[in-house]
Coordinates of N, CA and C and ligand atoms in Angstrom, one line a residue:
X1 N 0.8 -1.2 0.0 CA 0.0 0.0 0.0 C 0.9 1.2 0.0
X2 N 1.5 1.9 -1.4 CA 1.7 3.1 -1.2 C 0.5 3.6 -1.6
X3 N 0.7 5.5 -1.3 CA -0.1 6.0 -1.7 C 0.3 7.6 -1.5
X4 N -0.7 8.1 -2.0 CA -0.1 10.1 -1.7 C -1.1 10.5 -1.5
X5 N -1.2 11.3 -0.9 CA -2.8 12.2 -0.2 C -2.1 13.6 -0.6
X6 N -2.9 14.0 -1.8 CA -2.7 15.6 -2.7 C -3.8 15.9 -1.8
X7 N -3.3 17.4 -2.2 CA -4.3 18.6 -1.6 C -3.8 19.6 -1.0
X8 N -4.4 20.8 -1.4 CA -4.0 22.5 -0.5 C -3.6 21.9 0.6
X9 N -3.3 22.6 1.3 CA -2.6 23.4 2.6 C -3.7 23.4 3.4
X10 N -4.2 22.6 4.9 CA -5.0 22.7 5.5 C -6.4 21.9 4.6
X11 N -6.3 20.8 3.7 CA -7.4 20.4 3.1 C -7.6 18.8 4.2
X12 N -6.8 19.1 5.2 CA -6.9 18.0 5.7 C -6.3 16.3 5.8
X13 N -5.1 16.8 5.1 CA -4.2 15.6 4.7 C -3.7 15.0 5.9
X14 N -3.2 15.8 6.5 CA -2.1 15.3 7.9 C -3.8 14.4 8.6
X15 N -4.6 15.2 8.9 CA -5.9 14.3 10.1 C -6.4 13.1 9.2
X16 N -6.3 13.3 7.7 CA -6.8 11.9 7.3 C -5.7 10.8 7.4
X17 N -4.5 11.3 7.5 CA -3.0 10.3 7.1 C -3.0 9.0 8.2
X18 N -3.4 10.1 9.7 CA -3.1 9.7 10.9 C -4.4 8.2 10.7
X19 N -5.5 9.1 10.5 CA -6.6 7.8 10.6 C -6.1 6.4 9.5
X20 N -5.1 7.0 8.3 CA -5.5 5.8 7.2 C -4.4 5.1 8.0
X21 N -3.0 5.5 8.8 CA -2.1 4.8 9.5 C -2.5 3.6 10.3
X22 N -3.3 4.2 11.5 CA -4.5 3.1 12.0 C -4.9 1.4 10.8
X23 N -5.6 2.4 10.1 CA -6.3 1.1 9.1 C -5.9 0.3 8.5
X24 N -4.5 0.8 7.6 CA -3.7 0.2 7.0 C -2.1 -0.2 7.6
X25 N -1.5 -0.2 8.6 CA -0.7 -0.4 9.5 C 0.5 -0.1 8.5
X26 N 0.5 1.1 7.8 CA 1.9 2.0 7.4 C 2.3 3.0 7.9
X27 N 3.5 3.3 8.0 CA 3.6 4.6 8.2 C 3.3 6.2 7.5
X28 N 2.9 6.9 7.8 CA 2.9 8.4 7.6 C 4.1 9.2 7.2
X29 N 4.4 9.1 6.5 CA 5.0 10.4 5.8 C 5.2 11.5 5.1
X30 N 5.1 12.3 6.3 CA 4.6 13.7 6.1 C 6.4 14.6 5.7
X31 N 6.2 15.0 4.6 CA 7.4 16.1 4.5 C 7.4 17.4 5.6
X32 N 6.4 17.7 5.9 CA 6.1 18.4 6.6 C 6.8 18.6 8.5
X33 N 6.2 17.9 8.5 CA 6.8 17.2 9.9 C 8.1 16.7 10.3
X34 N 8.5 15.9 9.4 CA 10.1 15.9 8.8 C 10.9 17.0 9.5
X35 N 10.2 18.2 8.3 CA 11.3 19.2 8.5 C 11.1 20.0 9.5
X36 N 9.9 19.9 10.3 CA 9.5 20.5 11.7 C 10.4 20.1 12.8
X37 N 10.7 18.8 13.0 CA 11.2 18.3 13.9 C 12.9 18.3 13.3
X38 N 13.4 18.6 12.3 CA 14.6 18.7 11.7 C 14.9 20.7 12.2
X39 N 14.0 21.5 12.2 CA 14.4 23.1 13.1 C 14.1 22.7 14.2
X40 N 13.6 21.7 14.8 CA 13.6 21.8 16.3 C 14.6 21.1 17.2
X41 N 14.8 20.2 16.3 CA 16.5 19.9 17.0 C 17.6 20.6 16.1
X42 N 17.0 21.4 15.5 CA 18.6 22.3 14.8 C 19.2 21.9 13.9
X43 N 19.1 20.6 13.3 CA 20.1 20.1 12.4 C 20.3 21.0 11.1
X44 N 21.1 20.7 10.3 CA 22.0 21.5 9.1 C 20.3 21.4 8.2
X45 N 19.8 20.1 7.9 CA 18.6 20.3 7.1 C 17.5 21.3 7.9
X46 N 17.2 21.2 9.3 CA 16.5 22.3 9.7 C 16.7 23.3 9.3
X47 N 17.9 24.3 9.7 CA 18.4 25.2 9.6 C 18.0 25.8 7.9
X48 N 19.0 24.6 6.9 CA 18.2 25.3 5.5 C 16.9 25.7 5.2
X49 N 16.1 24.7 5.6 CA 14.9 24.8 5.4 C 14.0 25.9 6.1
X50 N 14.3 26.1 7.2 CA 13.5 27.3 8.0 C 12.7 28.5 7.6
X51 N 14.0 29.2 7.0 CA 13.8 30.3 6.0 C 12.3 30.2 5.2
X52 N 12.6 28.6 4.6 CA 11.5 28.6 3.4 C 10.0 27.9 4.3
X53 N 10.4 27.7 5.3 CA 8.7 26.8 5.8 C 8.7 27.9 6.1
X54 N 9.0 29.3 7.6 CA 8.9 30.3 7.7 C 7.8 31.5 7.0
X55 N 8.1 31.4 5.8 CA 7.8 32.1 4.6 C 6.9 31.7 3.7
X56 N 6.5 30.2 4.4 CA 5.4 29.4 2.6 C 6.1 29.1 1.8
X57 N 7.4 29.3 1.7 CA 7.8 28.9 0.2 C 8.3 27.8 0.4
X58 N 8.4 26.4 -0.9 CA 8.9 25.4 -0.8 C 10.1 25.2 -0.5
X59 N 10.6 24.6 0.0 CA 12.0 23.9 0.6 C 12.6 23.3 -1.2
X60 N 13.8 23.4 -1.3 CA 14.5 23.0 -2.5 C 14.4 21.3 -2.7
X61 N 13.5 21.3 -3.9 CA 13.4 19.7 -4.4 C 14.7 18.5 -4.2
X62 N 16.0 19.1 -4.5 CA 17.0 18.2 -4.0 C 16.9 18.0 -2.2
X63 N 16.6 18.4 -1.5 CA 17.0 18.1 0.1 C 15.4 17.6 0.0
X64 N 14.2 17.6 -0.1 CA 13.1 17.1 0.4 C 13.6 16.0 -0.6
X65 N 13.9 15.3 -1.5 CA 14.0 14.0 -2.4 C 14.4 13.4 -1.4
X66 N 16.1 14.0 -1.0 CA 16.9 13.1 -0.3 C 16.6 12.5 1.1
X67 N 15.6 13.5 1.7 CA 14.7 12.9 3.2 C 13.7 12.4 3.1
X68 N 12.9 11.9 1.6 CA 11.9 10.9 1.6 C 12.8 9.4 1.6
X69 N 13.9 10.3 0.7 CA 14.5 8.4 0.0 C 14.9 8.1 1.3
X70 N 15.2 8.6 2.5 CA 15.9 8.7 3.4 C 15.1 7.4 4.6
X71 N 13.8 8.2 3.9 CA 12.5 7.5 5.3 C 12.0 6.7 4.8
X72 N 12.0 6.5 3.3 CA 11.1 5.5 2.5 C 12.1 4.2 2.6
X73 N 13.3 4.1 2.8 CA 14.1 2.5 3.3 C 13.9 2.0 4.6
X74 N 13.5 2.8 5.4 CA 13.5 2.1 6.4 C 12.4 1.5 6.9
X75 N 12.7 0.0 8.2 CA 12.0 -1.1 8.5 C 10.6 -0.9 8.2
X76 N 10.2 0.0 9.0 CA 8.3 0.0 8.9 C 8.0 0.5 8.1
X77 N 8.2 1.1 6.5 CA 8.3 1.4 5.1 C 7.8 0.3 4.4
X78 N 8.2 -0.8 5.5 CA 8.6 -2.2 3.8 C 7.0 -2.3 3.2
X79 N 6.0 -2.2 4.0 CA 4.8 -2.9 4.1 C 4.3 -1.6 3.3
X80 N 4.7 -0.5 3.3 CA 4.1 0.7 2.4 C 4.1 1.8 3.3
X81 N 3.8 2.7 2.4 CA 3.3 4.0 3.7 C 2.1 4.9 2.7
X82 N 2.3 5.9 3.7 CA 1.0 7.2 3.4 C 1.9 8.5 2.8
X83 N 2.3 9.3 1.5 CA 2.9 10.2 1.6 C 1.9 11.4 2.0
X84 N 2.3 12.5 2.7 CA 1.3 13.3 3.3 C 2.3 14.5 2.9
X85 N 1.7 15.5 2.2 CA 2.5 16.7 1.6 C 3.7 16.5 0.8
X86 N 3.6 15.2 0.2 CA 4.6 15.4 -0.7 C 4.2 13.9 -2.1
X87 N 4.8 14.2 -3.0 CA 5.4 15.4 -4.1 C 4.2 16.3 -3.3
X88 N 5.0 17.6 -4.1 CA 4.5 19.2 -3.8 C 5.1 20.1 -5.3
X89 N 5.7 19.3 -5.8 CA 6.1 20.1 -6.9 C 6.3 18.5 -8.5
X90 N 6.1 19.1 -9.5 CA 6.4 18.1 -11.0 C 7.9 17.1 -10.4
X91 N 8.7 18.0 -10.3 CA 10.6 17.0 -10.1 C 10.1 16.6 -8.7
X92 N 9.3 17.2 -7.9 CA 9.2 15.8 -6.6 C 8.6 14.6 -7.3
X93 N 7.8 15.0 -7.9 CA 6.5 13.7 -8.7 C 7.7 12.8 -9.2
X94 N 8.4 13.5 -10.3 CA 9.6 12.8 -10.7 C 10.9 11.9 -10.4
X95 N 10.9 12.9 -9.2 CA 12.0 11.9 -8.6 C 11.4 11.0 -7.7
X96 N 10.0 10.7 -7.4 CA 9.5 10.1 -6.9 C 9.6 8.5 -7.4
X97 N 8.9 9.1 -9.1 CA 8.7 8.2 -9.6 C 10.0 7.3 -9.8
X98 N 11.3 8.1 -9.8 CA 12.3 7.7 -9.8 C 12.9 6.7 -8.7
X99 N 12.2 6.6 -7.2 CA 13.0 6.7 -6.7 C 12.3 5.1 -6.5
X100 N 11.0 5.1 -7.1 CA 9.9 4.1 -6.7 C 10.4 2.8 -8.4
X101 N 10.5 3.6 -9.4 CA 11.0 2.3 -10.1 C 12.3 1.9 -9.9
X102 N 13.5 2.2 -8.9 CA 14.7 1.8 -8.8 C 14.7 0.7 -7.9
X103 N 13.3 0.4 -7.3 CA 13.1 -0.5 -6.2 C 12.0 -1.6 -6.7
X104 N 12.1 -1.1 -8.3 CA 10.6 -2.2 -8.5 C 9.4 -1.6 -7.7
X105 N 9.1 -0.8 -7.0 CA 7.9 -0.8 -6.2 C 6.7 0.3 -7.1
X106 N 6.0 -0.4 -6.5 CA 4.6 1.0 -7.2 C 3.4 1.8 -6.7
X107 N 3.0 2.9 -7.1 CA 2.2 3.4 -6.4 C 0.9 3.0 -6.7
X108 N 0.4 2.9 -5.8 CA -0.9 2.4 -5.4 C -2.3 3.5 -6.2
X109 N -2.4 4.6 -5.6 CA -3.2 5.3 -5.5 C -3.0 6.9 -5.2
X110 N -3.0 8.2 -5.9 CA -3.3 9.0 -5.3 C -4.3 10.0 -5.1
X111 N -4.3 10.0 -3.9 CA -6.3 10.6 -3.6 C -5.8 12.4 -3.2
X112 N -6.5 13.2 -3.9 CA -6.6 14.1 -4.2 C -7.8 14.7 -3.1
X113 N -7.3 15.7 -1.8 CA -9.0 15.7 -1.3 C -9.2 17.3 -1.4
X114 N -10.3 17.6 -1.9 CA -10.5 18.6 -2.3 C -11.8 19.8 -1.8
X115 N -11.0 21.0 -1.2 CA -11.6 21.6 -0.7 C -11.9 22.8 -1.0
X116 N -13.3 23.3 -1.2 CA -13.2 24.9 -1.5 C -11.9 25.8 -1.3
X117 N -11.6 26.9 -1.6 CA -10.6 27.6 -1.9 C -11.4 28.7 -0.9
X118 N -12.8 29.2 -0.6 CA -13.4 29.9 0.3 C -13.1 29.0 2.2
X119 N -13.2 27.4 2.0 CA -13.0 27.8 3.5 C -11.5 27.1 3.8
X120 N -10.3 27.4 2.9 CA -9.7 26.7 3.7 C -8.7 27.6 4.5
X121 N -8.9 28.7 4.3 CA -8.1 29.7 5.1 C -9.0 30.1 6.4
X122 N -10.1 29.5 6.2 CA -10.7 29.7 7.8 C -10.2 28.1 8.4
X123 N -10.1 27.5 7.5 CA -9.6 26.3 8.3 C -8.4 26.0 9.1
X124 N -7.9 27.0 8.1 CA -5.9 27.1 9.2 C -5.4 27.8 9.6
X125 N -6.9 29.1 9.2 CA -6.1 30.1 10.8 C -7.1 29.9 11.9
X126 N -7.7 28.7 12.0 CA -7.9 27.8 13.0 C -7.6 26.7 14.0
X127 N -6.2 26.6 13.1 CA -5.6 25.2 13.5 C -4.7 25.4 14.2
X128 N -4.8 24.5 15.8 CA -3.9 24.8 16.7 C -3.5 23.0 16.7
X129 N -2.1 23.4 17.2 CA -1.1 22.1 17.7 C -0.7 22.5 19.0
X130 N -0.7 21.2 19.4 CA 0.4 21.0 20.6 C 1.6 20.9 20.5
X131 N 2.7 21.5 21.7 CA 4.1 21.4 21.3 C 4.5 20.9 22.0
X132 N 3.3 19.8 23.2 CA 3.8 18.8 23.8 C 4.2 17.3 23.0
X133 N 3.0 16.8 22.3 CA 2.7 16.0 21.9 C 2.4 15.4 20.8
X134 N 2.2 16.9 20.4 CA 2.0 16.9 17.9 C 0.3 16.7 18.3
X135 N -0.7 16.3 19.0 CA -1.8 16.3 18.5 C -2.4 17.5 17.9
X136 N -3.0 17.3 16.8 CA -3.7 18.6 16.4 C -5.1 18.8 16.5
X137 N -5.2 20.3 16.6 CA -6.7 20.9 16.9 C -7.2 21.6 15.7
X138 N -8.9 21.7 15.6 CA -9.3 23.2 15.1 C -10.7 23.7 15.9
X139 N -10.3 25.2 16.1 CA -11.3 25.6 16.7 C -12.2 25.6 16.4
X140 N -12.5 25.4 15.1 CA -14.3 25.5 14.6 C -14.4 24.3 14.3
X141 N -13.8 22.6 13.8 CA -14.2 21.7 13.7 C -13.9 20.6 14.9
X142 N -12.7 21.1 15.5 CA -12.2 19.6 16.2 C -11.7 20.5 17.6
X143 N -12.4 21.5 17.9 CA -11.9 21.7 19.4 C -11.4 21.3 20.2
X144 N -10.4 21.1 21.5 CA -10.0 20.7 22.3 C -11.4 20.9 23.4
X145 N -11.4 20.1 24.7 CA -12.5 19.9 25.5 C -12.3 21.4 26.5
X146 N -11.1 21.9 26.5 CA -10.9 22.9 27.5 C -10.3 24.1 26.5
X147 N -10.5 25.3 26.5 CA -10.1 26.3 25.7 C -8.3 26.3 25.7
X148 N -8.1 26.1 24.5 CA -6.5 26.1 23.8 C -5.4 25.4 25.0
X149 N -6.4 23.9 25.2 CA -5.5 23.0 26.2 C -5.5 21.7 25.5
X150 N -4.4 20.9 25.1 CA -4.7 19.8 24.6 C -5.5 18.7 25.6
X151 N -6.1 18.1 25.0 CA -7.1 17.1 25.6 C -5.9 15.6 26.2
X152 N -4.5 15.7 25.1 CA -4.0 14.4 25.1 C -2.9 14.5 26.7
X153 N -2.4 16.0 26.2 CA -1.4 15.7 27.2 C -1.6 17.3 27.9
X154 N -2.4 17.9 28.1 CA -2.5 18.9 29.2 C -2.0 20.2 28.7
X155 N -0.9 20.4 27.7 CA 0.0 21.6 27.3 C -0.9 22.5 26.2
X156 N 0.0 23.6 26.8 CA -1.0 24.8 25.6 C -0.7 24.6 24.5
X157 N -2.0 25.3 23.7 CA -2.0 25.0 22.7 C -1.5 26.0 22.1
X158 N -1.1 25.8 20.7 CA -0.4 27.2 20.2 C -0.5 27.1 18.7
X159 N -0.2 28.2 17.9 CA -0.5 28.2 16.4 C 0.7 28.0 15.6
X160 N 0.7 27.2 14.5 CA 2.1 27.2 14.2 C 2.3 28.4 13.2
X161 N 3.7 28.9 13.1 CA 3.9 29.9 13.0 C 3.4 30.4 11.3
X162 N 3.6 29.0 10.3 CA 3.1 29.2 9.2 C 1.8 29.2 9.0
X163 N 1.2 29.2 10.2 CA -0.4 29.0 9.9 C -1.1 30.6 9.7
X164 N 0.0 31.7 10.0 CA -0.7 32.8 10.1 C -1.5 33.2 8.6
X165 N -2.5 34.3 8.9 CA -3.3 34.4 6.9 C -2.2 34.9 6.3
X166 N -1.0 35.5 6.4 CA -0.4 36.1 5.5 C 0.4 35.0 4.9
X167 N 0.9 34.1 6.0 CA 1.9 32.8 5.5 C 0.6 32.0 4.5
X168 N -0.3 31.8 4.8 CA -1.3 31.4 4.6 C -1.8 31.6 3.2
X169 N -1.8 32.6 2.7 CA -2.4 32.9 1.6 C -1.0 32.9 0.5
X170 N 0.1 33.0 1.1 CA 1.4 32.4 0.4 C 1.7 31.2 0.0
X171 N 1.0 30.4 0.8 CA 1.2 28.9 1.0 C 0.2 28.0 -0.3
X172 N -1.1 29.1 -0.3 CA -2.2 28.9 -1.1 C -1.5 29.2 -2.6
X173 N -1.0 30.1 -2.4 CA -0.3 30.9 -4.3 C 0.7 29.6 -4.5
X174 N 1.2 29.2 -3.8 CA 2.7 27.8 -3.9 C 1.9 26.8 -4.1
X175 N 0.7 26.5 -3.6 CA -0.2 25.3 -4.4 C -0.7 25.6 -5.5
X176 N -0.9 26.6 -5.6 CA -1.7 27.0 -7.3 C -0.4 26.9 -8.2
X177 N 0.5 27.2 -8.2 CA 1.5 27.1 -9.1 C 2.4 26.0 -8.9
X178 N 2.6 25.7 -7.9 CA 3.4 24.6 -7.9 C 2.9 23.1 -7.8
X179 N 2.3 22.8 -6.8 CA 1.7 21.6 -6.6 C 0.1 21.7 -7.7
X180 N -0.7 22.1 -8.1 CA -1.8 21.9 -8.6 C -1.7 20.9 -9.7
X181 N -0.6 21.2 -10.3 CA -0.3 20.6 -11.8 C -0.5 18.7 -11.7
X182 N 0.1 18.5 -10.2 CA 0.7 17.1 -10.0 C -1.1 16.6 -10.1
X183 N -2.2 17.4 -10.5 CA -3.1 16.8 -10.7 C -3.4 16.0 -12.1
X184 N -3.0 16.6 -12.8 CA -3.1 16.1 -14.3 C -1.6 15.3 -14.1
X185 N -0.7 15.1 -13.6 CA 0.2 14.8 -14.0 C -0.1 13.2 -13.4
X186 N -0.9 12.9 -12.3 CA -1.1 11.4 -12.3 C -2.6 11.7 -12.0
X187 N -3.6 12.2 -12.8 CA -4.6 11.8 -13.7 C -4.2 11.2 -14.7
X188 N -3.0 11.6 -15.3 CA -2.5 11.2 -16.9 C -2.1 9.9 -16.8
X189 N -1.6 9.5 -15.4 CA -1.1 8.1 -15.5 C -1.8 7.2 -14.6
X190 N -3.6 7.4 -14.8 CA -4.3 6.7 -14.2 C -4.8 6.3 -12.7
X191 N -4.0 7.2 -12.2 CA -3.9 7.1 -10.5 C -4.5 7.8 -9.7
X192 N -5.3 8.7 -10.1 CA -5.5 9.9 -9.4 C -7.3 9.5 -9.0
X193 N -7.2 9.8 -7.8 CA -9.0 9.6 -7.4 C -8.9 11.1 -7.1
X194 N -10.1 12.0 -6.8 CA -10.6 13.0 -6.2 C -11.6 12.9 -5.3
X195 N -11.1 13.4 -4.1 CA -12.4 12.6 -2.7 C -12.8 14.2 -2.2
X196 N -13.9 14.4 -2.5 CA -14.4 15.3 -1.3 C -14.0 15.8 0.1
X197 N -13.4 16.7 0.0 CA -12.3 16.3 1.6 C -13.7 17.4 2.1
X198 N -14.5 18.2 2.1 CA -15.2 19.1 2.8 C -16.5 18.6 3.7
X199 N -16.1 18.0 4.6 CA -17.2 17.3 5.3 C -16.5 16.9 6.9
X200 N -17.9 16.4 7.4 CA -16.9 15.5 8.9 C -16.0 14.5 8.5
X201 N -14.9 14.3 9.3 CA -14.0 13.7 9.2 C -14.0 12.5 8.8
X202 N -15.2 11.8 9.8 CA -15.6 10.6 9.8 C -15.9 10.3 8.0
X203 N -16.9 11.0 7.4 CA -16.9 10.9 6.0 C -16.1 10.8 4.7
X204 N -15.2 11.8 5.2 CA -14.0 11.7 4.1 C -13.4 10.6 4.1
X205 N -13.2 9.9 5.7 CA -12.2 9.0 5.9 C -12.7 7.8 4.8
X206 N -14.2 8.1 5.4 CA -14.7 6.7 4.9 C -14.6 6.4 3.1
X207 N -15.1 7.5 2.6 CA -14.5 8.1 1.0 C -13.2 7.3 0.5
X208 N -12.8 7.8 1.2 CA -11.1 7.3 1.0 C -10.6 5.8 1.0
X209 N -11.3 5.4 2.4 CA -10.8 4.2 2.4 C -11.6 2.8 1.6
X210 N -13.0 3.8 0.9 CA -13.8 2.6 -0.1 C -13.1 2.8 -1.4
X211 N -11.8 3.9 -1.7 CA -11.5 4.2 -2.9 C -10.2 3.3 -2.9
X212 N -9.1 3.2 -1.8 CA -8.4 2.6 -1.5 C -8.1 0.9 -1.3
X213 N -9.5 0.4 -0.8 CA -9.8 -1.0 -0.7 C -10.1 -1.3 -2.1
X214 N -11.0 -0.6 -3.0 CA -10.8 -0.7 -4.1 C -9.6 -1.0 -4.9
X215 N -8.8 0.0 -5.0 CA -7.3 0.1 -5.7 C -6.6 -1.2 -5.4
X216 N -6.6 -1.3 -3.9 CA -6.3 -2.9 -3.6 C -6.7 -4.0 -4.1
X217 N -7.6 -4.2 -4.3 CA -8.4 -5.3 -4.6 C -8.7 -5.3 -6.2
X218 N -8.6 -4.5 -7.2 CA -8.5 -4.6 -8.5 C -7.3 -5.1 -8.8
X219 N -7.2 -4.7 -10.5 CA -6.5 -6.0 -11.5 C -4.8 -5.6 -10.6
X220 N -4.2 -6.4 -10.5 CA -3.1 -6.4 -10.1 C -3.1 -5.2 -9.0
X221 N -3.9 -5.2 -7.8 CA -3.6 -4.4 -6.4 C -4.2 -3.0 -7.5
X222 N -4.5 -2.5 -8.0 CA -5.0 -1.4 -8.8 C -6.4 -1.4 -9.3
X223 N -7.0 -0.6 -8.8 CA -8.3 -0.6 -9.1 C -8.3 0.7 -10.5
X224 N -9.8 1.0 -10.6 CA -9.6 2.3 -11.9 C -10.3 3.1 -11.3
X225 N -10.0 3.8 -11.8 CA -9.8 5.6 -11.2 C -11.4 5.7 -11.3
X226 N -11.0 6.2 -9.7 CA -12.8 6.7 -9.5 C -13.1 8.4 -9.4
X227 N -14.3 8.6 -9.1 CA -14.7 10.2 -9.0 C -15.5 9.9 -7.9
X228 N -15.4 10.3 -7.1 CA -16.7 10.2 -6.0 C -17.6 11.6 -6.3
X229 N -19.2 11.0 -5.7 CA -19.6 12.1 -6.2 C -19.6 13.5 -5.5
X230 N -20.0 14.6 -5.7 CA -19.8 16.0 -5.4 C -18.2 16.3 -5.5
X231 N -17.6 15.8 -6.1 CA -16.2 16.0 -5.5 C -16.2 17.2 -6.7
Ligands
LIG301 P1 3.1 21.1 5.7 O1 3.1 20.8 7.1 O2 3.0 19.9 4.8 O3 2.0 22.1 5.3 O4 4.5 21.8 5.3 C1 4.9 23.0 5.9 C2 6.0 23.6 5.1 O5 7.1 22.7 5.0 C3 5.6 24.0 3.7 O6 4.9 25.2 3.6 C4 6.9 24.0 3.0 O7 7.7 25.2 3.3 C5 7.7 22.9 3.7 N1 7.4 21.6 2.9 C6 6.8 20.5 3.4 N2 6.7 19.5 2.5 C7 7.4 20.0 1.4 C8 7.7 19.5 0.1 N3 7.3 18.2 -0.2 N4 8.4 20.3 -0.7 C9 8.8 21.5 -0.4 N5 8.6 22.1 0.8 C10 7.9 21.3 1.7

């Protein structure tokens, strides 16, 4: 079970990744996160990258290749994983593809979830994390039980710093030009589902995972490209 979960910024990829982890017993791999936890212990890749998560802008396609290929060999990989924010640009797609026929391996499926362009900047200058524990919040869909306290482990909650509207609406212009394309680019090579990501959680998940048991269960682990409806 590989697979890639496309979509804007705040469409919900990271909260569906975590649930498909659960179902499918792969890991999550989020670029994202990566490089969060690579500025927060300091390393030489944090450090580069800072500047550009800071700012919305992409991090350079050579150093995000070399930390997937990096995560995609290791042990709990073998069985597949979830890519979550990445490719994000055509040469990630590419060296993806590259990095997946050097190994014989193939992609499964990628689910596209797709969300108005009206709410998704209310969606993530709503979104609070914990910097105890990584669980994530939003105040208008998934509140914590006690005002900007995590429910998991007690600590405040706080915004991350690229969530503000200005990083925000930067981050939006970097998917319109950069990542959008990777839609046609495996629609063209028959992979691409598009799932309604604007709903309760519970729904999307379920979207997803009847599009995915599919792909599994067709002609050689590949099912054919679906459309769910309203998407
Ligand atoms: P995310 O948590 O996926 O929204 O990523 C946060 C930030 O990390 C992005 O705005 C980029 O600056 C950087 N980033 C994450 N994944 C990638 C990627 N695949 N390519 C380039 N930059 C990335």
């Amino acid at each position: 079970m590989r697979i890639v979960l496309l979509g804007a910024p705040g469409s919900g990829k990271g909260t569906q990744s975590s649930l498909l982890v659960e179902r499918y017993a792969v890991p999550q791999i989020s670029t994202g996160d990566i490089l969060r936890q690579a500025m927060a212990d300091g390393t030489s890749v944090g450090e580069t990258a800072r500047t550009y998560v800071m700012t919305g802008a992409l991090v350079p396609d050579d150093l995000i290749l070399d930390l997937v290929e990096e995560r995609v060999v290791r042990e709990d990989a073998r069985p597949g994983f979830i890519l979550d924010g990445f490719p994000r640009s055509i040469p990630q797609a590419e060296g993806l593809d590259d990095m997946l026929d050097r190994r014989q391996w193939r992609l499964h499926r990628v689910v596209k979830l797709d969300v108005p362009k009206k709410n998704i900047l209310d969606r993530m200058t709503s979104r609070r994390v914990c910097p105890g524990c990584g669980a994530v919040y939003n105040l208008m869909t998934k509140a914590p039980q006690r005002l900007e306290i995590c429910d998991v482990c007690g600590s405040k909650l706080i915004q991350r710093q690229d969530d503000t509207e200005e990083t925000v609406r930067k981050r939006l212009n970097v998917y319109e030009s950069s990542t959008a394309p990777l839609i046609d680019y495996y629609d063209g090579r028959g992979l691409l589902t598009i799932v309604n990501g604007d709903g309760p959680v519970e729904r999307v998940f379920a979207q997803i995972t009847s599009v995915l048991d599919a792909a599994l269960q067709g002609p050689n682990g590949q099912g054919p490209k679906q459309q769910e409806p309203g998407a």
